[in-house]
DNA sequence: ATACTGATGGCCT
DNA sequence: GGCCATCAGTATA
């Protein structure tokens, strides 16, 4: 077995806005029984704290956002719009709340399982949105606060196949009212699995 | 292509 | 009671 190179907690212990684009291209790994579902992260958004009116942590700690104040590299899974779960990874300098929302992944492994969890949609619709990818990977509140820096049901690794060169672009975040000026959405330009919503002020980052 | 709408329920003021 | 870090469907062009 190839040794898995899991992204360590130190990676996440930096400014959320710096960590977010760094997660693009990494592999999100979901282990269910003896099955491994893997997706390449292609779209993310950064959410910070007191300085970010779009963040759940904007008004300070509450029962729901408690994970945002916990150890870097843990999962923050919340339920929204009465239907969907969203997956975040806690990321910020020590002592401050912050998280990176995973908005889209490109399926790498475990396609059959993903199709089963999300029936009646085409493959490109499988994981191209925050609520879609959690459903395709069977991620719900039971994984809230899961440590994603160790081997377990949910973690992030370096890709084990060579990275095809890609452009990273940035824009405003999707679906937020407040904080609409901040360009804290990052995505792999042209990747077919990026969500359909369009942010404003799209420019090339690298 | 864009625009809107209903579903659905927990969280916060 | 209002508000969502959404999605799938429908309508209109």
GROMACS .gro file of C-alpha atoms (C1' of nucleotides) in nm:
model
  232
    1UNK     CA    1   0.000   0.000   0.000
    2UNK     CA    2   0.122   0.347  -0.087
    3UNK     CA    3   0.185   0.546   0.230
    4UNK     CA    4  -0.082   0.815   0.251
    5UNK     CA    5   0.052   1.163   0.297
    6UNK     CA    6  -0.217   1.322   0.508
    7UNK     CA    7  -0.219   1.699   0.532
    8UNK     CA    8  -0.108   1.781   0.889
    9UNK     CA    9  -0.273   2.025   1.130
   10UNK     CA   10   0.008   2.280   1.080
   11UNK     CA   11  -0.107   2.326   0.721
   12UNK     CA   12  -0.436   2.461   0.851
   13UNK     CA   13  -0.288   2.682   1.124
   14UNK     CA   14  -0.252   2.987   0.896
   15UNK     CA   15  -0.472   3.266   0.770
   16UNK     CA   16  -0.791   3.106   0.635
   17UNK     CA   17  -0.764   3.302   0.311
   18UNK     CA   18  -0.414   3.162   0.256
   19UNK     CA   19  -0.511   2.804   0.336
   20UNK     CA   20  -0.814   2.799   0.106
   21UNK     CA   21  -0.638   2.814  -0.234
   22UNK     CA   22  -0.374   2.577  -0.098
   23UNK     CA   23  -0.639   2.308  -0.068
   24UNK     CA   24  -0.712   2.311  -0.442
   25UNK     CA   25  -0.581   1.993  -0.601
   26UNK     CA   26  -0.565   1.806  -0.270
   27UNK     CA   27  -0.762   1.485  -0.230
   28UNK     CA   28  -1.064   1.459  -0.004
   29UNK     CA   29  -1.085   1.099   0.114
   30UNK     CA   30  -1.401   0.944   0.257
   31UNK     CA   31  -1.377   0.592   0.399
   32UNK     CA   32  -1.698   0.393   0.434
   33UNK     CA   33  -1.646   0.035   0.550
   34UNK     CA   34  -1.394  -0.116   0.309
   35UNK     CA   35  -1.463   0.146   0.043
   36UNK     CA   36  -1.261   0.458  -0.029
   37UNK     CA   37  -1.428   0.749  -0.208
   38UNK     CA   38  -1.188   1.016  -0.331
   39UNK     CA   39  -1.241   1.358  -0.486
   40UNK     CA   40  -0.995   1.622  -0.600
   41UNK     CA   41  -1.078   1.957  -0.443
   42UNK     CA   42  -1.149   2.212  -0.720
   43UNK     CA   43  -1.349   2.489  -0.549
   44UNK     CA   44  -1.336   2.637  -0.197
   45UNK     CA   45  -1.436   2.946   0.000
   46UNK     CA   46  -1.274   3.103   0.306
   47UNK     CA   47  -1.481   3.219   0.602
   48UNK     CA   48  -1.315   3.404   0.887
   49UNK     CA   49  -1.447   3.557   1.211
   50UNK     CA   50  -1.525   3.901   1.348
   51UNK     CA   51  -1.403   4.069   1.031
   52UNK     CA   52  -1.625   3.860   0.801
   53UNK     CA   53  -1.998   3.937   0.807
   54UNK     CA   54  -2.071   3.629   0.593
   55UNK     CA   55  -1.913   3.395   0.848
   56UNK     CA   56  -2.110   3.193   1.100
   57UNK     CA   57  -1.852   3.316   1.352
   58UNK     CA   58  -1.914   3.686   1.277
   59UNK     CA   59  -2.114   3.742   1.596
   60UNK     CA   60  -1.902   3.519   1.817
   61UNK     CA   61  -1.941   3.162   1.937
   62UNK     CA   62  -2.277   2.981   1.931
   63UNK     CA   63  -2.366   2.614   1.968
   64UNK     CA   64  -2.368   2.562   1.593
   65UNK     CA   65  -2.037   2.728   1.509
   66UNK     CA   66  -1.845   2.581   1.805
   67UNK     CA   67  -1.626   2.368   1.574
   68UNK     CA   68  -1.491   2.688   1.414
   69UNK     CA   69  -1.315   2.760   1.742
   70UNK     CA   70  -1.167   2.413   1.777
   71UNK     CA   71  -0.847   2.243   1.659
   72UNK     CA   72  -0.724   2.327   1.311
   73UNK     CA   73  -0.797   2.049   1.062
   74UNK     CA   74  -1.125   1.934   1.213
   75UNK     CA   75  -1.448   1.913   1.016
   76UNK     CA   76  -1.729   2.163   1.057
   77UNK     CA   77  -2.045   2.012   0.910
   78UNK     CA   78  -2.364   2.213   0.925
   79UNK     CA   79  -2.718   2.161   0.799
   80UNK     CA   80  -2.871   2.430   0.582
   81UNK     CA   81  -3.187   2.515   0.388
   82UNK     CA   82  -3.360   2.223   0.553
   83UNK     CA   83  -3.203   1.985   0.303
   84UNK     CA   84  -2.829   1.996   0.274
   85UNK     CA   85  -2.505   1.950   0.463
   86UNK     CA   86  -2.197   2.160   0.399
   87UNK     CA   87  -1.843   2.049   0.483
   88UNK     CA   88  -1.578   2.290   0.610
   89UNK     CA   89  -1.226   2.237   0.739
   90UNK     CA   90  -1.119   2.448   1.036
   91UNK     CA   91  -0.835   2.673   0.928
   92UNK     CA   92  -0.701   2.992   1.083
   93UNK     CA   93  -0.414   3.121   1.292
   94UNK     CA   94  -0.427   2.990   1.649
   95UNK     CA   95  -0.686   3.149   1.875
   96UNK     CA   96  -0.919   3.276   1.603
   97UNK     CA   97  -1.221   3.115   1.431
   98UNK     CA   98  -1.210   3.031   1.061
   99UNK     CA   99  -1.300   2.760   0.814
  100UNK     CA  100  -1.274   2.665   0.448
  101UNK     CA  101  -1.596   2.556   0.280
  102UNK     CA  102  -1.548   2.276   0.028
  103UNK     CA  103  -1.770   2.371  -0.266
  104UNK     CA  104  -1.676   2.120  -0.533
  105UNK     CA  105  -1.462   1.813  -0.597
  106UNK     CA  106  -1.372   1.614  -0.907
  107UNK     CA  107  -1.446   1.244  -0.855
  108UNK     CA  108  -1.127   1.037  -0.857
  109UNK     CA  109  -1.229   0.705  -0.705
  110UNK     CA  110  -1.548   0.540  -0.584
  111UNK     CA  111  -1.769   0.670  -0.865
  112UNK     CA  112  -2.010   0.382  -0.829
  113UNK     CA  113  -2.074   0.460  -0.464
  114UNK     CA  114  -2.116   0.829  -0.540
  115UNK     CA  115  -2.373   0.750  -0.806
  116UNK     CA  116  -2.560   0.537  -0.557
  117UNK     CA  117  -2.567   0.816  -0.299
  118UNK     CA  118  -2.678   1.065  -0.567
  119UNK     CA  119  -2.901   0.880  -0.811
  120UNK     CA  120  -3.051   1.020  -1.131
  121UNK     CA  121  -2.786   1.283  -1.204
  122UNK     CA  122  -2.510   1.289  -1.464
  123UNK     CA  123  -2.151   1.238  -1.351
  124UNK     CA  124  -2.062   1.604  -1.385
  125UNK     CA  125  -2.351   1.692  -1.150
  126UNK     CA  126  -2.235   1.442  -0.889
  127UNK     CA  127  -2.014   1.670  -0.681
  128UNK     CA  128  -2.027   2.020  -0.834
  129UNK     CA  129  -2.170   2.200  -0.532
  130UNK     CA  130  -2.130   2.203  -0.154
  131UNK     CA  131  -2.454   2.019  -0.084
  132UNK     CA  132  -2.397   1.779  -0.372
  133UNK     CA  133  -2.052   1.665  -0.269
  134UNK     CA  134  -2.159   1.589   0.087
  135UNK     CA  135  -2.443   1.377  -0.041
  136UNK     CA  136  -2.218   1.195  -0.291
  137UNK     CA  137  -1.974   1.114  -0.009
  138UNK     CA  138  -2.241   1.042   0.254
  139UNK     CA  139  -2.120   1.321   0.481
  140UNK     CA  140  -2.361   1.439   0.748
  141UNK     CA  141  -2.366   1.581   1.101
  142UNK     CA  142  -2.219   1.258   1.241
  143UNK     CA  143  -1.883   1.372   1.098
  144UNK     CA  144  -1.902   1.714   1.261
  145UNK     CA  145  -1.579   1.784   1.454
  146UNK     CA  146  -1.407   1.483   1.299
  147UNK     CA  147  -1.027   1.522   1.300
  148UNK     CA  148  -0.936   1.534   0.931
  149UNK     CA  149  -0.559   1.524   0.990
  150UNK     CA  150  -0.551   1.153   1.079
  151UNK     CA  151  -0.651   0.839   0.894
  152UNK     CA  152  -1.019   0.772   0.961
  153UNK     CA  153  -1.358   0.821   0.797
  154UNK     CA  154  -1.266   1.159   0.650
  155UNK     CA  155  -0.929   1.322   0.577
  156UNK     CA  156  -0.726   1.514   0.315
  157UNK     CA  157  -0.410   1.393   0.141
  158UNK     CA  158  -0.157   1.499  -0.118
  159UNK     CA  159  -0.264   1.363  -0.457
  160UNK     CA  160  -0.098   1.035  -0.554
  161UNK     CA  161  -0.117   1.108  -0.925
  162UNK     CA  162   0.066   1.394  -1.094
  163UNK     CA  163  -0.109   1.726  -1.097
  164UNK     CA  164  -0.217   1.845  -1.438
  165UNK     CA  165  -0.124   2.210  -1.465
  166UNK     CA  166  -0.415   2.433  -1.384
  167UNK     CA  167  -0.503   2.796  -1.331
  168UNK     CA  168  -0.637   2.910  -0.995
  169UNK     CA  169  -0.886   3.194  -1.010
  170UNK     CA  170  -1.058   3.392  -0.736
  171UNK     CA  171  -1.394   3.569  -0.707
  172UNK     CA  172  -1.653   3.684  -0.456
  173UNK     CA  173  -1.828   3.408  -0.263
  174UNK     CA  174  -2.150   3.243  -0.375
  175UNK     CA  175  -2.482   3.271  -0.197
  176UNK     CA  176  -2.385   3.530   0.061
  177UNK     CA  177  -2.547   3.871   0.117
  178UNK     CA  178  -2.311   4.030   0.363
  179UNK     CA  179  -1.942   4.027   0.289
  180UNK     CA  180  -2.016   4.022  -0.083
  181UNK     CA  181  -1.716   4.244  -0.148
  182UNK     CA  182  -1.458   3.992  -0.029
  183UNK     CA  183  -1.304   3.775  -0.300
  184UNK     CA  184  -1.250   3.464  -0.094
  185UNK     CA  185  -1.374   3.201  -0.338
  186UNK     CA  186  -1.100   3.006  -0.515
  187UNK     CA  187  -1.144   2.755  -0.796
  188UNK     CA  188  -0.968   2.567  -1.073
  189UNK     CA  189  -1.052   2.763  -1.385
  190UNK     CA  190  -1.223   2.558  -1.652
  191UNK     CA  191  -1.265   2.244  -1.443
  192UNK     CA  192  -1.601   2.089  -1.535
  193UNK     CA  193  -1.677   2.002  -1.172
  194UNK     CA  194  -1.670   2.360  -1.044
  195UNK     CA  195  -2.018   2.466  -0.930
  196UNK     CA  196  -2.239   2.658  -1.170
  197UNK     CA  197  -2.290   2.967  -0.957
  198UNK     CA  198  -2.077   3.260  -1.068
  199UNK     CA  199  -1.895   3.491  -0.834
  200UNK     CA  200  -1.817   3.852  -0.922
  201UNK     CA  201  -1.482   4.011  -1.002
  202UNK     CA  202  -1.322   3.693  -1.131
  203UNK     CA  203  -0.946   3.726  -1.181
  204UNK     CA  204  -0.651   3.494  -1.215
  205UNK     CA  205  -0.461   3.423  -0.894
  206UNK     CA  206  -0.198   3.182  -1.025
  207DA     C1'  207  -2.874   3.142  -2.178
  208DT     C1'  208  -3.092   3.375  -1.720
  209DA     C1'  209  -3.472   3.402  -1.361
  210DC     C1'  210  -3.754   3.250  -1.035
  211DT     C1'  211  -3.948   2.930  -0.693
  212DG     C1'  212  -4.076   2.552  -0.361
  213DA     C1'  213  -3.890   2.225  -0.048
  214DT     C1'  214  -3.755   2.186   0.424
  215DG     C1'  215  -3.573   2.247   0.915
  216DG     C1'  216  -3.234   2.412   1.244
  217DC     C1'  217  -3.045   2.813   1.433
  218DC     C1'  218  -3.039   3.274   1.624
  219DT     C1'  219  -3.246   3.721   1.778
  220DG     C1'  220  -4.030   3.480   1.302
  221DG     C1'  221  -3.686   3.545   0.975
  222DC     C1'  222  -3.299   3.385   0.765
  223DC     C1'  223  -3.016   3.109   0.531
  224DA     C1'  224  -2.235   2.943   0.290
  225DT     C1'  225  -2.851   2.493  -0.151
  226DC     C1'  226  -3.069   2.218  -0.511
  227DA     C1'  227  -3.384   2.073  -0.876
  228DG     C1'  228  -3.723   2.208  -1.134
  229DT     C1'  229  -3.985   2.526  -1.437
  230DA     C1'  230  -4.050   2.915  -1.711
  231DT     C1'  231  -3.917   3.257  -2.036
  232DA     C1'  232  -3.620   3.408  -2.439
   0.00000   0.00000   0.00000
